[in-house]
CSV table of C-alpha atoms in Angstrom, one decimal:
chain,number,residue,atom,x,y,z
F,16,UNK,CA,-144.9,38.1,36.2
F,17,UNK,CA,-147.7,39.1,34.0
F,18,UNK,CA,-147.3,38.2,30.4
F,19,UNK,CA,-149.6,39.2,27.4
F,20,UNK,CA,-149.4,37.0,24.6
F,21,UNK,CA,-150.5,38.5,21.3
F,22,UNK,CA,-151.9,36.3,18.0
F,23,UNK,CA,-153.1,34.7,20.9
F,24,UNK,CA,-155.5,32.1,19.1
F,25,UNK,CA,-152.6,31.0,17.1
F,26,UNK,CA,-150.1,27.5,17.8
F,27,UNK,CA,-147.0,30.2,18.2
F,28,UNK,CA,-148.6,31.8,21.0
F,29,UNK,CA,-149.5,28.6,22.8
F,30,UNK,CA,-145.5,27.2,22.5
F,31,UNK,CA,-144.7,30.2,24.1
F,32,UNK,CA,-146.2,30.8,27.3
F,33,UNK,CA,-144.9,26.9,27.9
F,34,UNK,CA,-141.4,28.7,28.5
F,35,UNK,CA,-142.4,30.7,31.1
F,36,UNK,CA,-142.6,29.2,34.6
F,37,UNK,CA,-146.5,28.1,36.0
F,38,UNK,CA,-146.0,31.0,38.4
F,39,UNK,CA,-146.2,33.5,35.4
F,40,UNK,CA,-149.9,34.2,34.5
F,41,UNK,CA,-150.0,34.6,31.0
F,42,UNK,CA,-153.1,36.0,29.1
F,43,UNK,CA,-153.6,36.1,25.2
F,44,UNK,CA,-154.6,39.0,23.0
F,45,UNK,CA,-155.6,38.4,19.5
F,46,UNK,CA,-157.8,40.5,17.1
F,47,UNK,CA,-160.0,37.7,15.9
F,48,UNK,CA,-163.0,35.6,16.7
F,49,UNK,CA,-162.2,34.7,20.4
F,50,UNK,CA,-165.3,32.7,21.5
F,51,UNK,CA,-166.4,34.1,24.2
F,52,UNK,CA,-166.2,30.6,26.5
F,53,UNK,CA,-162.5,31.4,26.9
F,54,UNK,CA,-162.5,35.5,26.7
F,55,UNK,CA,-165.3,34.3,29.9
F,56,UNK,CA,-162.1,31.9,31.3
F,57,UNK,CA,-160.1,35.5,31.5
F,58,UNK,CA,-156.9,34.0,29.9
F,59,UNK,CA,-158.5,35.9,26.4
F,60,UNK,CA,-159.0,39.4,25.6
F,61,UNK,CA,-159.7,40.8,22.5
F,62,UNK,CA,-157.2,44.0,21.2
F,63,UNK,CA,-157.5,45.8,18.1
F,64,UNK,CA,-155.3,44.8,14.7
F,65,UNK,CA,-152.2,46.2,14.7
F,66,UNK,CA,-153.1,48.0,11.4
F,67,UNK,CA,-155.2,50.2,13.3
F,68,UNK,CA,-154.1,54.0,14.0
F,69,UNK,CA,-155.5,53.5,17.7
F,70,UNK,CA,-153.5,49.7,18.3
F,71,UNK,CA,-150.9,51.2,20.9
F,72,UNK,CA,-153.4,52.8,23.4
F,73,UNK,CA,-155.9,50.6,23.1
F,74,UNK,CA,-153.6,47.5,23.7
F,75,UNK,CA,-151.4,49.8,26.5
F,76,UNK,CA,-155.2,49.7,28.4
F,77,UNK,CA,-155.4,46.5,28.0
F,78,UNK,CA,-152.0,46.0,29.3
F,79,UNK,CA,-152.9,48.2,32.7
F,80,UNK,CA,-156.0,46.6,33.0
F,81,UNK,CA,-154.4,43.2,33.4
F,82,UNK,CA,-152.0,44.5,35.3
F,83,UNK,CA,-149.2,42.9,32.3
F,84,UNK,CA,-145.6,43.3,33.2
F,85,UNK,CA,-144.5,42.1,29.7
F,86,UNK,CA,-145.6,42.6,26.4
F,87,UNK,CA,-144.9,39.8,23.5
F,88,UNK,CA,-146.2,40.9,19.9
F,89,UNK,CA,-146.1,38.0,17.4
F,90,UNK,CA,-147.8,40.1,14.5
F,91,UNK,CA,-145.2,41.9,12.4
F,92,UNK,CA,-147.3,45.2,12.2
F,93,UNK,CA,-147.5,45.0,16.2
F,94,UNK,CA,-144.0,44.7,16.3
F,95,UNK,CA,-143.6,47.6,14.2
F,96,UNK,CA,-146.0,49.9,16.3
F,97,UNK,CA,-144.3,49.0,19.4
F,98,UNK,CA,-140.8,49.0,18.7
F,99,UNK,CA,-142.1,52.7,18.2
F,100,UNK,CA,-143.4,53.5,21.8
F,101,UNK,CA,-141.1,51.6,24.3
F,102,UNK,CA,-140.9,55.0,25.9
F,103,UNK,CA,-145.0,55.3,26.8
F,104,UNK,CA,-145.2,51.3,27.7
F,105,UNK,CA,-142.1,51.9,30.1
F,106,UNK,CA,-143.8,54.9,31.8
F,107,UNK,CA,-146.2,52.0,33.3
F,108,UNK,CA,-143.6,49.7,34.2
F,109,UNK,CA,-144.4,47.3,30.9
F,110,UNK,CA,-141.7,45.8,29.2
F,111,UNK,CA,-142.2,45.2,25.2
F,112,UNK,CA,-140.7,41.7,24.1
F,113,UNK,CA,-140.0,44.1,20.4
F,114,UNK,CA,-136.5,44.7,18.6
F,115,UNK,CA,-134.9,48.1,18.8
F,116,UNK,CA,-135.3,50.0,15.7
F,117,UNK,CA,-132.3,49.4,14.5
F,118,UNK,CA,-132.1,45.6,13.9
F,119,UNK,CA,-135.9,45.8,12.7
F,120,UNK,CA,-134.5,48.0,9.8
F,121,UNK,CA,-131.6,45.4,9.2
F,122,UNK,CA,-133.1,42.1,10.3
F,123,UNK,CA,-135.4,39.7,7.5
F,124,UNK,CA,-138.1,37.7,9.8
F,125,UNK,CA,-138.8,34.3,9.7
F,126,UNK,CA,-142.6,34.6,9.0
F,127,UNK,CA,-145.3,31.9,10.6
F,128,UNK,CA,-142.6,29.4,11.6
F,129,UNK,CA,-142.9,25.9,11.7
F,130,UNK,CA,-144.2,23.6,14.7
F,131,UNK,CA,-140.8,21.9,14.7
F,132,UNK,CA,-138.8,25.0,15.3
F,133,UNK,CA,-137.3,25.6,18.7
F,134,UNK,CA,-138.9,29.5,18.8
F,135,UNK,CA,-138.2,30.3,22.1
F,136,UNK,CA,-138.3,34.7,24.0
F,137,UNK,CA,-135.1,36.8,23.6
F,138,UNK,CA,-135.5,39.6,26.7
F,139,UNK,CA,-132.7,42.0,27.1
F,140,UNK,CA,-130.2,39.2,25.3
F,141,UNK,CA,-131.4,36.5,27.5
F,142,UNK,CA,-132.9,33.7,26.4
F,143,UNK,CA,-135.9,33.1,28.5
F,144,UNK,CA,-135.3,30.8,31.5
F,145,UNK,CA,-131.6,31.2,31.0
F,146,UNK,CA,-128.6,32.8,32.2
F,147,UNK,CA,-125.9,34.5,30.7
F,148,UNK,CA,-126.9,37.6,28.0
F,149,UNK,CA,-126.1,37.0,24.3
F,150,UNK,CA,-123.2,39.2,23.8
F,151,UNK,CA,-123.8,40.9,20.8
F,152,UNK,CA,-127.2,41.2,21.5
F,153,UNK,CA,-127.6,42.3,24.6
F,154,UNK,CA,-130.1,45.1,25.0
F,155,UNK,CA,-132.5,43.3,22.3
F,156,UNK,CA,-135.8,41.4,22.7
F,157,UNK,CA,-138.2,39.8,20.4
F,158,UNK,CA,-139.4,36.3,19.6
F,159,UNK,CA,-136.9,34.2,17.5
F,160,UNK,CA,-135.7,30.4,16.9
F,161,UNK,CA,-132.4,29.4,17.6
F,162,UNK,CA,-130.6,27.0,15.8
F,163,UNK,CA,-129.7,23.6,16.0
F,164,UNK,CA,-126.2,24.1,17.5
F,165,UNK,CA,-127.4,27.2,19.1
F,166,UNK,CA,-125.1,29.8,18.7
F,167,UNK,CA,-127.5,31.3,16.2
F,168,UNK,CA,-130.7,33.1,16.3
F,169,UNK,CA,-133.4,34.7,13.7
F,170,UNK,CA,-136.5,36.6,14.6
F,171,UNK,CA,-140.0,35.4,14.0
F,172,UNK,CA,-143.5,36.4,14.2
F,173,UNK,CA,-146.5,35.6,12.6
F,174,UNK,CA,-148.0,37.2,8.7
């Protein structure tokens, strides 16, 4: 599978392609300084904030150009945008790691979490790497930590 990374340049990012298999090529995206020794390596692009009016086409070329299969936002105003246009990303067989609009509305994120926080990828309910889909949760995906005993789980991204 091809996964891009967003906030790429950032600790959160780097956690979280370690959950995916070494078989899974995983690029990051980020909208700052990238030097360009790594964008060079090809395992950094640069896409645009996810402020800008422009963010899901230009990163949806990005995401065909790389040939992604999935999609993981860790800004919250990517996460936003994208939750938006599941629809257009699906058209081109990419899968958006993004909340449905319905828990985004209800949900509080846990903003920049910590380095000793087991943050791990919800996709479709399951826990990356593992089995069985969270009941309750189901048709959901996003970034999130579980907790300690793990039967619970809180969204994250990054400011």
């Amino acid at each position: 599978m091809n996964i891009l990374i967003t906030g790429g340049m950032s600790a959160l990012a780097q956690k979280l392609a370690r959950v995916f298999s070494a078989e899974d090529k995983v690029i990051f995206g980020d909208n700052v300084a990238i030097p360009d020794l790594l964008i060079a390596g090809g395992r950094y692009v640069v896409i645009p904030s996810g402020s800008s009016a422009s963010f899901n086409h230009e990163l949806l070329k990005v995401s065909i150009s790389n040939e992604s299969d999935l999609i993981i936002p860790l800004r919250k105003d990517e996460i936003v945008q994208l939750a938006a246009c599941k629809d257009l990303f699906a058209e081109y067989g990419i899968q958006l790691a993004v909340p449905s609009h319905r828990l985004l509305e209800i949900v509080e994120f846990i903003v920049n979490p910590g380095k000793d926080l087991n943050t791990t990828v919800l996709l479709k309910g399951k826990i990356a790497g593992q089995g069985e889909p969270i009941e309750s949760l189901e048709n959901e995906s996003g970034v999130c930590v579980v907790s300690d005993g793990g039967e619970e789980l809180f969204f994250c991204c990054l400011a």
